[in-house]
PDB file of C-alpha atoms in Angstrom:
ATOM      1  CA  MET A   1     477.364 -86.229 -75.835  1.00 49.00           C
ATOM      2  CA  ASN A   2     474.920 -86.794 -72.913  1.00 63.00           C
ATOM      3  CA  ASP A   3     474.028 -83.799 -71.266  1.00 64.00           C
ATOM      4  CA  THR A   4     472.505 -84.901 -67.475  1.00 66.00           C
ATOM      5  CA  SER A   5     472.405 -81.300 -66.003  1.00 77.00           C
ATOM      6  CA  PRO A   6     469.882 -80.248 -63.526  1.00 76.00           C
ATOM      7  CA  ASP A   7     469.027 -77.370 -65.824  1.00 87.00           C
ATOM      8  CA  ARG A   8     468.469 -79.372 -68.767  1.00 90.00           C
ATOM      9  CA  THR A   9     466.488 -82.089 -66.802  1.00 91.00           C
ATOM     10  CA  GLU A  10     464.579 -79.188 -65.726  1.00 93.00           C
ATOM     11  CA  GLN A  11     463.804 -77.746 -68.874  1.00 92.00           C
ATOM     12  CA  GLU A  12     463.010 -81.049 -70.272  1.00 93.00           C
ATOM     13  CA  LEU A  13     460.332 -81.474 -67.641  1.00 93.00           C
ATOM     14  CA  ARG A  14     458.559 -78.434 -68.135  1.00 93.00           C
ATOM     15  CA  GLU A  15     458.226 -78.365 -71.898  1.00 92.00           C
ATOM     16  CA  ALA A  16     456.999 -82.066 -71.307  1.00 92.00           C
ATOM     17  CA  LEU A  17     454.020 -80.537 -68.750  1.00 91.00           C
ATOM     18  CA  GLU A  18     453.452 -77.623 -71.048  1.00 89.00           C
ATOM     19  CA  ALA A  19     452.780 -79.765 -73.940  1.00 89.00           C
ATOM     20  CA  LEU A  20     450.532 -82.323 -71.979  1.00 88.00           C
ATOM     21  CA  ALA A  21     448.885 -79.453 -70.190  1.00 86.00           C
ATOM     22  CA  GLY A  22     448.107 -77.685 -73.647  1.00 84.00           C
ATOM     23  CA  GLY A  23     446.410 -80.601 -74.815  1.00 82.00           C
ATOM     24  CA  VAL A  24     443.515 -79.928 -71.738  1.00 80.00           C
ATOM     25  CA  ARG A  25     440.573 -77.901 -72.918  1.00 84.00           C
ATOM     26  CA  ALA A  26     437.932 -77.590 -70.060  1.00 79.00           C
ATOM     27  CA  ALA A  27     434.340 -77.335 -71.085  1.00 83.00           C
ATOM     28  CA  PRO A  28     432.931 -73.761 -71.065  1.00 86.00           C
ATOM     29  CA  ASP A  29     430.299 -74.235 -68.621  1.00 89.00           C
ATOM     30  CA  ALA A  30     432.538 -76.595 -66.433  1.00 88.00           C
ATOM     31  CA  TYR A  31     432.511 -73.974 -63.816  1.00 89.00           C
ATOM     32  CA  ARG A  32     428.552 -73.303 -64.036  1.00 92.00           C
ATOM     33  CA  THR A  33     427.651 -76.786 -64.109  1.00 92.00           C
ATOM     34  CA  ALA A  34     430.233 -77.387 -60.941  1.00 92.00           C
ATOM     35  CA  ARG A  35     428.861 -74.410 -59.223  1.00 94.00           C
ATOM     36  CA  GLY A  36     425.259 -75.451 -59.543  1.00 95.00           C
ATOM     37  CA  ASP A  37     426.001 -78.721 -58.274  1.00 96.00           C
ATOM     38  CA  TRP A  38     427.763 -77.603 -55.148  1.00 96.00           C
ATOM     39  CA  VAL A  39     424.202 -75.419 -54.937  1.00 97.00           C
ATOM     40  CA  ARG A  40     421.732 -78.141 -55.107  1.00 97.00           C
ATOM     41  CA  ARG A  41     423.833 -80.236 -52.774  1.00 97.00           C
ATOM     42  CA  GLU A  42     424.322 -77.264 -50.302  1.00 98.00           C
ATOM     43  CA  ARG A  43     420.361 -76.703 -50.411  1.00 98.00           C
ATOM     44  CA  ARG A  44     419.376 -80.550 -49.822  1.00 98.00           C
ATOM     45  CA  ARG A  45     421.688 -80.610 -46.919  1.00 98.00           C
ATOM     46  CA  ARG A  46     419.923 -77.468 -45.369  1.00 98.00           C
ATOM     47  CA  VAL A  47     416.782 -78.985 -45.844  1.00 98.00           C
ATOM     48  CA  VAL A  48     417.599 -82.112 -44.334  1.00 98.00           C
ATOM     49  CA  LEU A  49     419.208 -80.464 -41.596  1.00 98.00           C
ATOM     50  CA  ALA A  50     415.999 -78.173 -41.095  1.00 98.00           C
ATOM     51  CA  VAL A  51     413.641 -81.537 -41.244  1.00 98.00           C
ATOM     52  CA  LEU A  52     415.650 -83.609 -38.661  1.00 98.00           C
ATOM     53  CA  ILE A  53     415.767 -80.271 -36.184  1.00 98.00           C
ATOM     54  CA  ALA A  54     411.727 -80.018 -36.632  1.00 98.00           C
ATOM     55  CA  VAL A  55     411.430 -83.953 -36.120  1.00 98.00           C
ATOM     56  CA  VAL A  56     413.595 -83.883 -32.927  1.00 98.00           C
ATOM     57  CA  PHE A  57     411.665 -81.004 -31.705  1.00 98.00           C
ATOM     58  CA  THR A  58     408.613 -82.384 -32.333  1.00 98.00           C
ATOM     59  CA  LEU A  59     409.424 -86.125 -30.841  1.00 98.00           C
ATOM     60  CA  ALA A  60     410.748 -84.149 -27.670  1.00 98.00           C
ATOM     61  CA  THR A  61     407.669 -82.118 -27.301  1.00 97.00           C
ATOM     62  CA  LEU A  62     405.630 -85.322 -27.946  1.00 97.00           C
ATOM     63  CA  ILE A  63     407.537 -87.441 -25.221  1.00 96.00           C
ATOM     64  CA  GLY A  64     407.453 -84.257 -22.896  1.00 94.00           C
ATOM     65  CA  LEU A  65     403.341 -84.282 -22.944  1.00 94.00           C
ATOM     66  CA  TRP A  66     403.331 -87.988 -22.637  1.00 93.00           C
ATOM     67  CA  VAL A  67     405.417 -88.141 -19.712  1.00 91.00           C
ATOM     68  CA  LEU A  68     403.118 -85.366 -18.017  1.00 88.00           C
ATOM     69  CA  ASN A  69     399.804 -87.437 -18.933  1.00 87.00           C
ATOM     70  CA  GLN A  70     401.130 -90.453 -17.197  1.00 86.00           C
ATOM     71  CA  ALA A  71     401.309 -88.336 -13.964  1.00 76.00           C
ATOM     72  CA  PRO A  72     398.898 -89.330 -11.582  1.00 73.00           C
ATOM     73  CA  SER A  73     395.490 -87.322 -11.337  1.00 73.00           C
ATOM     74  CA  GLU A  74     394.857 -87.939  -7.320  1.00 72.00           C
ATOM     75  CA  PRO A  75     396.893 -85.234  -5.390  1.00 64.00           C
ATOM     76  CA  GLY A  76     400.071 -86.982  -3.510  1.00 62.00           C
ATOM     77  CA  VAL A  77     401.979 -86.097  -0.629  1.00 64.00           C
ATOM     78  CA  ILE A  78     403.673 -82.852  -2.055  1.00 62.00           C
ATOM     79  CA  PHE A  79     400.418 -81.496  -3.588  1.00 57.00           C
ATOM     80  CA  SER A  80     398.154 -82.204  -0.942  1.00 56.00           C
ATOM     81  CA  GLY A  81     397.176 -78.803  -0.170  1.00 58.00           C
ATOM     82  CA  LEU A  82     397.563 -78.927   3.602  1.00 58.00           C
ATOM     83  CA  GLY A  83     400.669 -76.880   3.908  1.00 57.00           C
ATOM     84  CA  ASN A  84     403.899 -76.956   6.040  1.00 59.00           C
ATOM     85  CA  PRO A  85     402.471 -76.981   9.676  1.00 57.00           C
ATOM     86  CA  ALA A  86     406.185 -76.247  10.622  1.00 56.00           C
ATOM     87  CA  ALA A  87     406.275 -72.990   8.112  1.00 57.00           C
ATOM     88  CA  SER A  88     403.162 -71.741   9.582  1.00 57.00           C
ATOM     89  CA  GLY A  89     404.261 -71.562  13.276  1.00 58.00           C
ATOM     90  CA  GLY A  90     402.274 -75.006  14.038  1.00 54.00           C
ATOM     91  CA  ILE A  91     403.517 -78.115  16.366  1.00 60.00           C
ATOM     92  CA  VAL A  92     404.921 -80.268  13.985  1.00 56.00           C
ATOM     93  CA  SER A  93     403.969 -84.147  15.672  1.00 61.00           C
ATOM     94  CA  THR A  94     404.928 -87.484  14.206  1.00 60.00           C
ATOM     95  CA  PRO A  95     402.341 -90.241  13.922  1.00 62.00           C
ATOM     96  CA  THR A  96     403.099 -93.262  16.404  1.00 60.00           C
TER      97      THR A  96
END
């Protein structure tokens, strides 16, 4: 007689999986090795991120200093030192 009830199928499947899982043996230090690898990768990621931040900050500072150094050294219209005649109560005239 061929019994194909769901209980029998489930029981056979459970036995097969238990037999398969019973043959698997983990290495004694598998967790320690995996955790060590993870810690190493995390440390490397943090170091790379810190170096990248330092490089970007240094480049931004150097570019900013270079741009400021490119400004003309002679006084311009804004920084002429003459002051604003309208603000001091003087008469503003336009050149003709």
